[in-house]
XYZ file of C-alpha atoms in Angstrom:
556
model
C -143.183 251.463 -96.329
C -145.528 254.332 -97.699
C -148.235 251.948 -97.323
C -147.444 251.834 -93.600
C -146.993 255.031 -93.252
C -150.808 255.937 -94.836
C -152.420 253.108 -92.441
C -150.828 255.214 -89.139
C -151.829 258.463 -89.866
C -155.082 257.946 -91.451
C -157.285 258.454 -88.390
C -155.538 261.867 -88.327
C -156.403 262.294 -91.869
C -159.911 261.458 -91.605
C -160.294 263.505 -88.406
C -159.031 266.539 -90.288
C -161.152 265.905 -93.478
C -164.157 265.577 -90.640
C -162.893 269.400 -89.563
C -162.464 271.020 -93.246
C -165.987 269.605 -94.030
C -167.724 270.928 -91.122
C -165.657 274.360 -91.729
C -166.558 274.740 -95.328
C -170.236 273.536 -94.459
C -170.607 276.620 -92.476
C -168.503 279.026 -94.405
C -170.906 278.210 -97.290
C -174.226 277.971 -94.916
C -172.452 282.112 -94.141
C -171.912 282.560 -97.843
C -175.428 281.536 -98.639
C -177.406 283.903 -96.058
C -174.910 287.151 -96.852
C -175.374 289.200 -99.829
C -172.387 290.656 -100.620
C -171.544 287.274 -101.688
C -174.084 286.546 -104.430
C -173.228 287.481 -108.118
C -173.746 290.503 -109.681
C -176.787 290.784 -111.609
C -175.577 290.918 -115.022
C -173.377 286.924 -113.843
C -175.279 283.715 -113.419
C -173.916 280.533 -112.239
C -174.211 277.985 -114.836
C -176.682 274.786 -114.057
C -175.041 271.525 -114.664
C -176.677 268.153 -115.011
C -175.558 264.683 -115.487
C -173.701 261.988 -114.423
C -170.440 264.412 -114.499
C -171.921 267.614 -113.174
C -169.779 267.460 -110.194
C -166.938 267.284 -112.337
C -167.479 269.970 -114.816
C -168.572 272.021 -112.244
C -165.343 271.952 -110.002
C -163.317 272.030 -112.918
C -164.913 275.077 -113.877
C -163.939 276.798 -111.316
C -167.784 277.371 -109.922
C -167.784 275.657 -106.743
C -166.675 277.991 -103.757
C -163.176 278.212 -103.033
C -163.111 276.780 -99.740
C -165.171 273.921 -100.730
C -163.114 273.501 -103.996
C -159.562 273.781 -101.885
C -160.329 271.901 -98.658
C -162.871 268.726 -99.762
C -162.314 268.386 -103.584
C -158.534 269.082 -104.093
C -157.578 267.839 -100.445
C -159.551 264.419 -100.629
C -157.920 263.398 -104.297
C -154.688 264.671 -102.877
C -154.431 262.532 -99.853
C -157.401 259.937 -100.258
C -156.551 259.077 -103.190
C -153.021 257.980 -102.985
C -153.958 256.177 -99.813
C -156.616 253.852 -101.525
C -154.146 253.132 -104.270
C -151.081 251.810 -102.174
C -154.017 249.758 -100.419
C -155.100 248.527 -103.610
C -151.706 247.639 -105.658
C -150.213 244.731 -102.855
C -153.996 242.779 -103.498
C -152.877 243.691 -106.925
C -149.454 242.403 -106.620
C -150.392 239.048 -104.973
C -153.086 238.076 -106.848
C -151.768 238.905 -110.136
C -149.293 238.299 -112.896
C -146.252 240.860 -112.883
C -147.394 242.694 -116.141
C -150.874 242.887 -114.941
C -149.756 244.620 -111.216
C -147.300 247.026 -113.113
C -149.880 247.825 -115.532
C -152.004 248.424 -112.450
C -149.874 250.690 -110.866
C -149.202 252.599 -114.053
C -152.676 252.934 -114.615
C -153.440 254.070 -110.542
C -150.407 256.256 -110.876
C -151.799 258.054 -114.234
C -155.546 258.596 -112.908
C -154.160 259.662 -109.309
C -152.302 262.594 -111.630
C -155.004 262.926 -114.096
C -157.611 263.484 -110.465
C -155.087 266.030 -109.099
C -154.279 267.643 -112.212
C -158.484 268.164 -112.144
C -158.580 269.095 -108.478
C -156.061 271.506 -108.811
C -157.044 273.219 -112.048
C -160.868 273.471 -110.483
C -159.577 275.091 -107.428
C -157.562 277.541 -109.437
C -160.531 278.431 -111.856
C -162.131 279.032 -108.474
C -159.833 281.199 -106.976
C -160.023 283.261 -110.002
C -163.950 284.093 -109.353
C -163.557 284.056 -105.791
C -163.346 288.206 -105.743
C -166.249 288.250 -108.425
C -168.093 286.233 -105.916
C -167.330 288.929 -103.387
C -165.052 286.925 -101.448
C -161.472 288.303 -100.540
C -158.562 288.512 -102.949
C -156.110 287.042 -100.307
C -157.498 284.473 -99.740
C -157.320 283.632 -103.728
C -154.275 284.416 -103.571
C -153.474 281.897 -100.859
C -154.910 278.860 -102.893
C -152.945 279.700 -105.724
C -149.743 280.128 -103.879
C -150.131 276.660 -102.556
C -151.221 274.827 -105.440
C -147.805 276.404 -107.327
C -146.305 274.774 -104.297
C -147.956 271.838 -104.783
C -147.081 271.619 -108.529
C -143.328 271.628 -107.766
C -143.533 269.070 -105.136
C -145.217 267.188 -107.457
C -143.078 267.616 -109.864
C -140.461 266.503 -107.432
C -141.908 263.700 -106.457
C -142.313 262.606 -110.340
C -138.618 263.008 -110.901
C -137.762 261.202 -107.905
C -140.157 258.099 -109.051
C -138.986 258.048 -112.518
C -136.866 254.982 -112.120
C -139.709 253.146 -110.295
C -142.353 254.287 -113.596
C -139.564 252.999 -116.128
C -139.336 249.375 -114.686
C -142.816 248.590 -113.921
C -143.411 250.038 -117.733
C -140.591 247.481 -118.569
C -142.776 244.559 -116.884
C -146.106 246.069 -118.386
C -144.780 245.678 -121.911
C -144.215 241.780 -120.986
C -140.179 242.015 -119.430
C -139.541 238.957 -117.040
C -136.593 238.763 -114.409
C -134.816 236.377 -116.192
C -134.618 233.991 -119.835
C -137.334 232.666 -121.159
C -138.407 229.255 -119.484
C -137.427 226.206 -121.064
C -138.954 222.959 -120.770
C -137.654 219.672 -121.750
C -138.344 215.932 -120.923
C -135.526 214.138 -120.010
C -134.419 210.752 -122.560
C -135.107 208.574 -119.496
C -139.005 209.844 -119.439
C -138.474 210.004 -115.717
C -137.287 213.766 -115.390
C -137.855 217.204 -117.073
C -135.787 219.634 -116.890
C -136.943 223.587 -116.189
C -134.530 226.271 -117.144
C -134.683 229.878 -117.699
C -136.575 232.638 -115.325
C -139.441 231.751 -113.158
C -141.819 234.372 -115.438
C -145.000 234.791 -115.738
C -147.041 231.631 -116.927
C -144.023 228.674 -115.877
C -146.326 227.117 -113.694
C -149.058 226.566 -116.370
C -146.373 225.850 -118.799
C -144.829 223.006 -116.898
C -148.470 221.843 -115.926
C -149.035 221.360 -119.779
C -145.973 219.656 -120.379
C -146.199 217.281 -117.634
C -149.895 216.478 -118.622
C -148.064 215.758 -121.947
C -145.565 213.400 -120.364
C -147.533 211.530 -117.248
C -144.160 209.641 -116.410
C -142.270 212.151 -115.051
C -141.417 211.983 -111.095
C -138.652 214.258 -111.074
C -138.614 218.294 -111.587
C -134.927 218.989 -112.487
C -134.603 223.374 -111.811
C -131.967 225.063 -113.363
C -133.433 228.750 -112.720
C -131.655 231.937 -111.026
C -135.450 232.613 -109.790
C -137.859 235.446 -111.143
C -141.519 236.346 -109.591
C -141.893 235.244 -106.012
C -145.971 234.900 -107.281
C -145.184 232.422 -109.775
C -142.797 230.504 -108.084
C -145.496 229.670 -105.547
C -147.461 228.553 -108.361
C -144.839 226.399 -109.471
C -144.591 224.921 -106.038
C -148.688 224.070 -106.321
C -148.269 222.275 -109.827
C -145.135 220.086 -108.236
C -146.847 219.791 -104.692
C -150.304 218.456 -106.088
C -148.794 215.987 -108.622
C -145.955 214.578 -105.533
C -143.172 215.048 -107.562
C -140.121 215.041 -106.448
C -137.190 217.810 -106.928
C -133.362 218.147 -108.523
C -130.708 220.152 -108.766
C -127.734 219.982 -111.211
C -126.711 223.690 -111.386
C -128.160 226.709 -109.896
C -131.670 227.323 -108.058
C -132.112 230.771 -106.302
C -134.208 232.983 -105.232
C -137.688 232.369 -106.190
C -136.604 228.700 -107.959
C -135.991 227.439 -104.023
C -139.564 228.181 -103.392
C -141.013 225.704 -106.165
C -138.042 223.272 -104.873
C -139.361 223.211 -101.658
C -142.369 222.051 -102.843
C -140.860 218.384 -103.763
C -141.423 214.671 -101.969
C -138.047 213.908 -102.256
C -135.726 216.865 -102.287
C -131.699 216.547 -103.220
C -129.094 217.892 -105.886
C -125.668 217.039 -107.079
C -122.472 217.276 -105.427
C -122.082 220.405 -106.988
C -124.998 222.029 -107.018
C -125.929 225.655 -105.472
C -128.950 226.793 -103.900
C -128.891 230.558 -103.487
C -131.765 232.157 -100.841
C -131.728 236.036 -100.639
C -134.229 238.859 -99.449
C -137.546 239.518 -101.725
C -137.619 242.513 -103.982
C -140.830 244.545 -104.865
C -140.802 246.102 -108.838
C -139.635 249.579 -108.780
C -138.031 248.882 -105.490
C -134.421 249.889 -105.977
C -132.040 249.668 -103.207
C -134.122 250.110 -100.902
C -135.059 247.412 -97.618
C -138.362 245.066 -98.123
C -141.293 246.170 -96.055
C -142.063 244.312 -93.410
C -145.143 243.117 -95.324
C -142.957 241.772 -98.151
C -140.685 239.905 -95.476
C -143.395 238.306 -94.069
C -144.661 237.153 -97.015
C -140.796 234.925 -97.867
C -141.003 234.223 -94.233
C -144.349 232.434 -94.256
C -143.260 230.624 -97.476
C -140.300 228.970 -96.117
C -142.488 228.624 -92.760
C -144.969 226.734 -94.539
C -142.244 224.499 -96.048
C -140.844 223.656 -92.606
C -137.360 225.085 -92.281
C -136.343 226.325 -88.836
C -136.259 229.739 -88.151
C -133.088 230.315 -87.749
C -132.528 229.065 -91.703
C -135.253 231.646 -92.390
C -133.703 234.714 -90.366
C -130.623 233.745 -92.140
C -132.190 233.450 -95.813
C -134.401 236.767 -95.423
C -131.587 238.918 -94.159
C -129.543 238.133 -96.863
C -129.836 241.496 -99.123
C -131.509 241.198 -102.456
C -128.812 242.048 -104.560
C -126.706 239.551 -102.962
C -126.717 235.514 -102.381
C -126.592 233.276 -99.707
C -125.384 229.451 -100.783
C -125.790 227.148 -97.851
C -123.548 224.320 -97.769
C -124.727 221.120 -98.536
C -125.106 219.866 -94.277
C -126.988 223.158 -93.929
C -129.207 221.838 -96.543
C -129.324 218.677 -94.930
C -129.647 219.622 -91.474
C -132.299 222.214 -92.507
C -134.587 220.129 -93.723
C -134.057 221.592 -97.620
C -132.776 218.493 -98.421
C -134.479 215.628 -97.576
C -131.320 213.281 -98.232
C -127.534 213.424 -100.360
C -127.347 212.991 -103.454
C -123.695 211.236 -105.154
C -125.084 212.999 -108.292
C -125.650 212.310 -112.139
C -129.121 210.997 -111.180
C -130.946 212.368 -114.617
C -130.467 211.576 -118.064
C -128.985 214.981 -118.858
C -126.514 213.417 -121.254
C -128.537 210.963 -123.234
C -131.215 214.135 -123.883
C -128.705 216.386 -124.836
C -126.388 214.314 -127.420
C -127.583 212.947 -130.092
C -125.364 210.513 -131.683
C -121.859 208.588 -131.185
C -119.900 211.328 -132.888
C -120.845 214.078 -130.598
C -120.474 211.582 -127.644
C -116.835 210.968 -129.118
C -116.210 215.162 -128.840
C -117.783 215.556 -125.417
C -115.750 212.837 -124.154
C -112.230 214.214 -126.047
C -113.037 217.742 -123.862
C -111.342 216.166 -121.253
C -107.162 216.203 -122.004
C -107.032 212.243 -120.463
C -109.647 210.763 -123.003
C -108.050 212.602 -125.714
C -104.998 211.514 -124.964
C -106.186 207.910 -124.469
C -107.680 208.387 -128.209
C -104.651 209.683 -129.424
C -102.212 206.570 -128.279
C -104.265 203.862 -127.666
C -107.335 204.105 -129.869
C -108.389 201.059 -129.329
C -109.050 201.418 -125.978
C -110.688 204.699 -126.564
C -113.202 203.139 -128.868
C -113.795 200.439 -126.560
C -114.936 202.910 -123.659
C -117.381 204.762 -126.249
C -118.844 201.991 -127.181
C -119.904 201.092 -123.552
C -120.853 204.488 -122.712
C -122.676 205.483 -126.071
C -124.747 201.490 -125.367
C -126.187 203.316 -121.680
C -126.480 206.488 -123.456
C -128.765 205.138 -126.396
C -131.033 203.373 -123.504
C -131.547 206.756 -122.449
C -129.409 206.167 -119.240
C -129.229 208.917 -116.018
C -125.528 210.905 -116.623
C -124.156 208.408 -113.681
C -124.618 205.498 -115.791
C -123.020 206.943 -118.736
C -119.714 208.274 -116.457
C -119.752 204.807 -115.071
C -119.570 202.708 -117.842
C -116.912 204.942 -119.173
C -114.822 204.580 -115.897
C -115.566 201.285 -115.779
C -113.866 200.742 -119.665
C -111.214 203.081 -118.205
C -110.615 201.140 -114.962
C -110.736 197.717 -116.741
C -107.347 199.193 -118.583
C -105.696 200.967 -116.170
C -104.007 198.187 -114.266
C -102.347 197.719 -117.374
C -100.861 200.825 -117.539
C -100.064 200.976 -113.791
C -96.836 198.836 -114.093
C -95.323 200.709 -116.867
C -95.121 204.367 -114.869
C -91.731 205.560 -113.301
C -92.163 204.992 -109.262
C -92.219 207.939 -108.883
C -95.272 207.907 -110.453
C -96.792 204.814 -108.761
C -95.837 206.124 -105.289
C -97.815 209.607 -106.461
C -100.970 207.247 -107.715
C -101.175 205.503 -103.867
C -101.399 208.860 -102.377
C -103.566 210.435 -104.044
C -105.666 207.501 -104.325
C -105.547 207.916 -99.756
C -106.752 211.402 -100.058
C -109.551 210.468 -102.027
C -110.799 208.159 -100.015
C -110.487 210.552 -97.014
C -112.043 213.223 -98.685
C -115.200 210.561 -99.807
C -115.683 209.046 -96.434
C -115.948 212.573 -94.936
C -118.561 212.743 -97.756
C -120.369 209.636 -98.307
C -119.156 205.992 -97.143
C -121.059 205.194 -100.222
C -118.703 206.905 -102.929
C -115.927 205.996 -100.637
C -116.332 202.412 -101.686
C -117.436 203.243 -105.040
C -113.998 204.540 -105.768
C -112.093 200.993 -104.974
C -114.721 198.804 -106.042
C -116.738 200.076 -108.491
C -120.458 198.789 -108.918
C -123.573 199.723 -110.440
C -124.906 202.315 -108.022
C -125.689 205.151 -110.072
C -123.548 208.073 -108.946
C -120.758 210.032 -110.257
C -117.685 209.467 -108.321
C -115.763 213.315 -109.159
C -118.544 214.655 -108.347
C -118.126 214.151 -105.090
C -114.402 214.634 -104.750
C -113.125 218.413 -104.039
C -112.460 220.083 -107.232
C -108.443 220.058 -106.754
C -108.428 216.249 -106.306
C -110.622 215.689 -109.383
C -108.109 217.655 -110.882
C -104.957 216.344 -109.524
C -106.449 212.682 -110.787
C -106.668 213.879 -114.524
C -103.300 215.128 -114.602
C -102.303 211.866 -113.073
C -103.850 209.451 -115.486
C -102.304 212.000 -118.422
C -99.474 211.521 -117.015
C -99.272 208.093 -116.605
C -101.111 206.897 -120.382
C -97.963 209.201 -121.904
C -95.270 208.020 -119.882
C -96.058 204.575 -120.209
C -92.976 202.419 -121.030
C -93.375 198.525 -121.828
C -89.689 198.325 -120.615
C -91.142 199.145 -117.232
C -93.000 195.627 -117.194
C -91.747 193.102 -114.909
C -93.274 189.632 -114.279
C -92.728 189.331 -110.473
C -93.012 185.607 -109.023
C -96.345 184.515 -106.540
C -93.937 185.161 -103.508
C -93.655 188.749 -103.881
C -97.178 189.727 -104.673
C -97.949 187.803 -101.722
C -95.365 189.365 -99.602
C -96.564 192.933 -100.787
C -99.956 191.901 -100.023
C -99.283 190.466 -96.146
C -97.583 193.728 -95.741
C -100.901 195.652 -97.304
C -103.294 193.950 -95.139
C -101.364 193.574 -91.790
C -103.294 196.604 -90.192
C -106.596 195.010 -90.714
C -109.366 193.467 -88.981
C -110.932 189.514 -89.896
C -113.876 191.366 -91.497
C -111.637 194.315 -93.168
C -109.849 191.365 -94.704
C -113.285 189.546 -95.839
C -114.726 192.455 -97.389
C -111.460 193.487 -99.204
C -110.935 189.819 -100.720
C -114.271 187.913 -100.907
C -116.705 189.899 -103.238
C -119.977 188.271 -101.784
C -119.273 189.528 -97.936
C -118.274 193.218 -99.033
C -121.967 192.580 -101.436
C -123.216 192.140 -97.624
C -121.058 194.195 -95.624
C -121.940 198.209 -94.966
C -120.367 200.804 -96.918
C -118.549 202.038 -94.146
C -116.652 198.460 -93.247
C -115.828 198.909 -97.327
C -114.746 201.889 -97.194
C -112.575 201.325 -93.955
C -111.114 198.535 -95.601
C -110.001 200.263 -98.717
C -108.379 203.213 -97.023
C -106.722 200.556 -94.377
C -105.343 198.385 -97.893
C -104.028 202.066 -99.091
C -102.317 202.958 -95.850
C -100.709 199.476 -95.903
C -98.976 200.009 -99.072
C -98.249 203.660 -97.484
C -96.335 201.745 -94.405
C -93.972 200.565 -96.881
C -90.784 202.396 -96.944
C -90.128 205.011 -100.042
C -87.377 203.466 -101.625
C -89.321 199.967 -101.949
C -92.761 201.508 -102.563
C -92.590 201.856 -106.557
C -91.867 198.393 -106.976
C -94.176 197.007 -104.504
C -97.345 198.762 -106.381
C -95.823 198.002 -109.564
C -95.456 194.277 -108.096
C -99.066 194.072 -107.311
C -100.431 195.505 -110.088
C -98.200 193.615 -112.889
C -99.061 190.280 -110.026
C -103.352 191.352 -111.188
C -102.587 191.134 -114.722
């Protein structure tokens, strides 16, 4: 803004510089030819010589008033200002954060230092300006404005107090946000960048990734930092065609290096925050329109539509804007969905069987499995903690665990009340509603499990996730051997023809021959799982318990 401001009304300065020059030029051309204003005879004017004469000699007070007043003190007062707000946004741009703040510490420190020697010349002038024969009021005059100009200044110190503080805070080495943290993921085909975009990510993530060549994937966990670097971060990921992940959080200037991916998705629960840029020093106040342009033309470049950008750059600094994941889609952010757990987060992170055992155990329903059937327990660990040692994506890990856990939950199926059987079939429909609004892909996942890499709660709303733990709690303590019945081939087929009377000759394929629904779209899959689920739903209340628990104890 005060750079704006300087750029509109510097014609008029110059213009009036032009004037005082052309005044004083004469005054002194008047002083010069007039004897009352030459020195006594018992005064001399000192000579000075060297590279600093014209310093010493306005500082000493022996350059006219006029001349001292309205060229030396006015040019540093509004010249120089004006060539240091032009100065610091080349600064800004072109440097790191430290280095700009340093800069405008050191601009803001000689600008005072330059008026602090203006204005003490011009008042060791005034003070021979009657010895020099001129007129007392007019000494007067200067000094009455440069007190005036001293408390404004003064003013204007106090007032820019909290900008000084924070870009000293950045000078002595402060970044936004954590340091940045680096790590390659166990599958050799990720790393992971956490922590603030500071200064010097980019050339720390180009060393590491020169360390590890096999790396396709930057995974960002950041909540952003310098706009400056995160455009250098995009250059590193842009010129080696990587591609980019989310798991977490990336906002602010951590979307601008995600932008910069091939391939460009994030998990089911992941957040990307875009907000309004903020200068240092800048407070509450609005971005210029210089700064605005400068996030516009970034996310310009990258090729989201403008109404994304209006929406992203209007967003105030000091808040957050978190698209949804079809406005990241439909944006062009994303370049597809993700079903999530895509990176080896896991297998990096945990170390051995034991703390693979206690990660697991967080979670009430594998404690609980541990607890009663430890067996069973042990059997899912070792399947997971075999994908995990191979350095398997977080997907792979979750699914060979379900998949232990699925392989053993028929057999608990028959021994829950019907109550809770009837419970298990709908909640079982609104999962499979909620997915294929989602992702015909995890729809199908969630009644026929394969090997597709993707984790399947991770895609469910967080209540159904939720409502499915205390489910399978409830059903691993309530189960009651006593509950077990062996039904006869008639009624599991008479359950079944009442399951599958709503479908179609290729519903009914895919949902009984493995090799067609191998062939068959995910959507025909999924359309035949949730028409299987409704089928049992047809059946009235008071028969429903026993015809799941008739299916189920028919499987096994």
């Amino acid at each position: 803004m005060a750079a704006d401001i300087v750029w509109s009304v510097f014609p008029l300065l110059l213009v009036l510089l032009i004037v005082a020059v052309i005044w004083t030029a004469a005054r002194m051309k008047t002083v010069q030819a007039s004897e009352t204003f030459l020195p006594p005879e018992n005064q001399t004017v000192p000579e000075y010589t060297g590279p600093f004469a014209f310093f010493r000699r306005h500082f000493n007070g022996d350059y006219s008033l006029g001349r001292s007043y309205w060229i030396n003190t006015f040019l540093v007062s509004l010249f120089a200002p004006a060539l240091g707000l032009m100065l610091l946004p080349w600064l800004g741009a072109n440097l790191p954060a430290r280095y700009g703040s340093a800069a405008f510490l050191a601009i803001t420190a000689l600008g005072i230092a330059a008026w602090t020697w203006a204005v003490a010349g011009t008042w060791a002038s005034a003070n021979k300006h009657v010895q020099r024969g001129g007129k007392s009021g007019w000494a007067t005059a200067a000094k009455v404005m440069i007190v005036i100009g001293v408390v404004r200044t003064f003013v204007d110190i106090s007032t820019i107090t909290p900008i000084l503080k924070e870009h000293t805070r950045v000078a002595s080495g402060a970044q936004l946000g954590p340091d940045t943290v680096l790590e390659v993921r166990a599958d050799g085909r990720s790393i992971l960048l956490s922590g603030g975009i500071n200064d010097g990510s980019a050339d720390q993530l180009d060393k590491a990734l020169q360390r590890a060549p096999s790396v396709a994937t930057v995974v960002l966990s950041s909540n952003g930092g310098w706009i400056r670097e995160g455009m250098m971060l995009a250059d590193v990921i842009r010129k080696r065609g990587l591609d980019t992940y989310v798991e977490g959080v990336c906002q602010s200037a951590c979307t601008i290096a995600f932008l910069a991916g091939k391939d460009r998705a994030a998990a089911p629960s992941a957040k990307l925050g875009f907000h309004a840029s903020r200068s240092i020093g800048s407070g509450e106040r609005k971005p210029t329109p210089a700064e605005t342009e400068q996030l516009r033309a970034i996310y310009r470049h990258a090729g989201l539509p403008t109404p994304f950008i209006s929406r992203a750059i209007e967003t105030p600094h000091d808040r957050m804007w978190f698209p949804s994941h079809e406005e990241l889609l439909a944006s062009g952010v994303f370049t597809r969905r993700s079903l999530g757990g895509e990176t080896a987060s896991l297998s990096t992170a945990i170390r051995s069987r034991d703390e693979l055992e206690k990660e697991f155990k967080k979670t009430e329903v594998f404690s609980l499995l541990a607890q009663r059937y430890p067996a069973d327990f042990q059997n899912l660990m070792n399947a997971a903690w075999s994908k995990l040692q191979q350095g398997a994506t977080d997907a792979e890990v979750a699914g060979a665990a379900r998949d232990s856990l699925m392989a053993i939950f028929p057999r608990f199926l028959p021994l829950g009340s019907d109550e809770t059987l009837i419970s298990f079939q709908a909640l079982i429909a609104e999962q499979l509603a909620a997915l294929r609004k989602r992702d015909y892909r995890a729809c199908a996942e969630l009644l026929f499990p394969s090997s597709q890499p993707m984790i399947i709660a991770g895609n469910l709303p967080p209540e159904l996730v939720a409502k499915e733990m205390r489910f399978i709690t409830t059903l691993l303590r309530e189960a009651d051997p006593a509950r077990g019945i062996k039904p006869t081939q008639k009624e599991v087929e008479r359950v079944a023809k009442t399951a599958i009377s709503g479908m179609t000759a290729e519903q009914l394929s895919v949902f009984t021959d493995p090799t067609a629904r191998q062939k068959a779209s995910p959507e025909i899959t999924c359309d035949a799982a949730i028409k299987f689920i409704s089928g049992l739903g047809s059946i009235p209340s008071a028969e429903r318990g026993r015809a799941i628990r008739v299916l189920y104890s028919g499987a096994n």
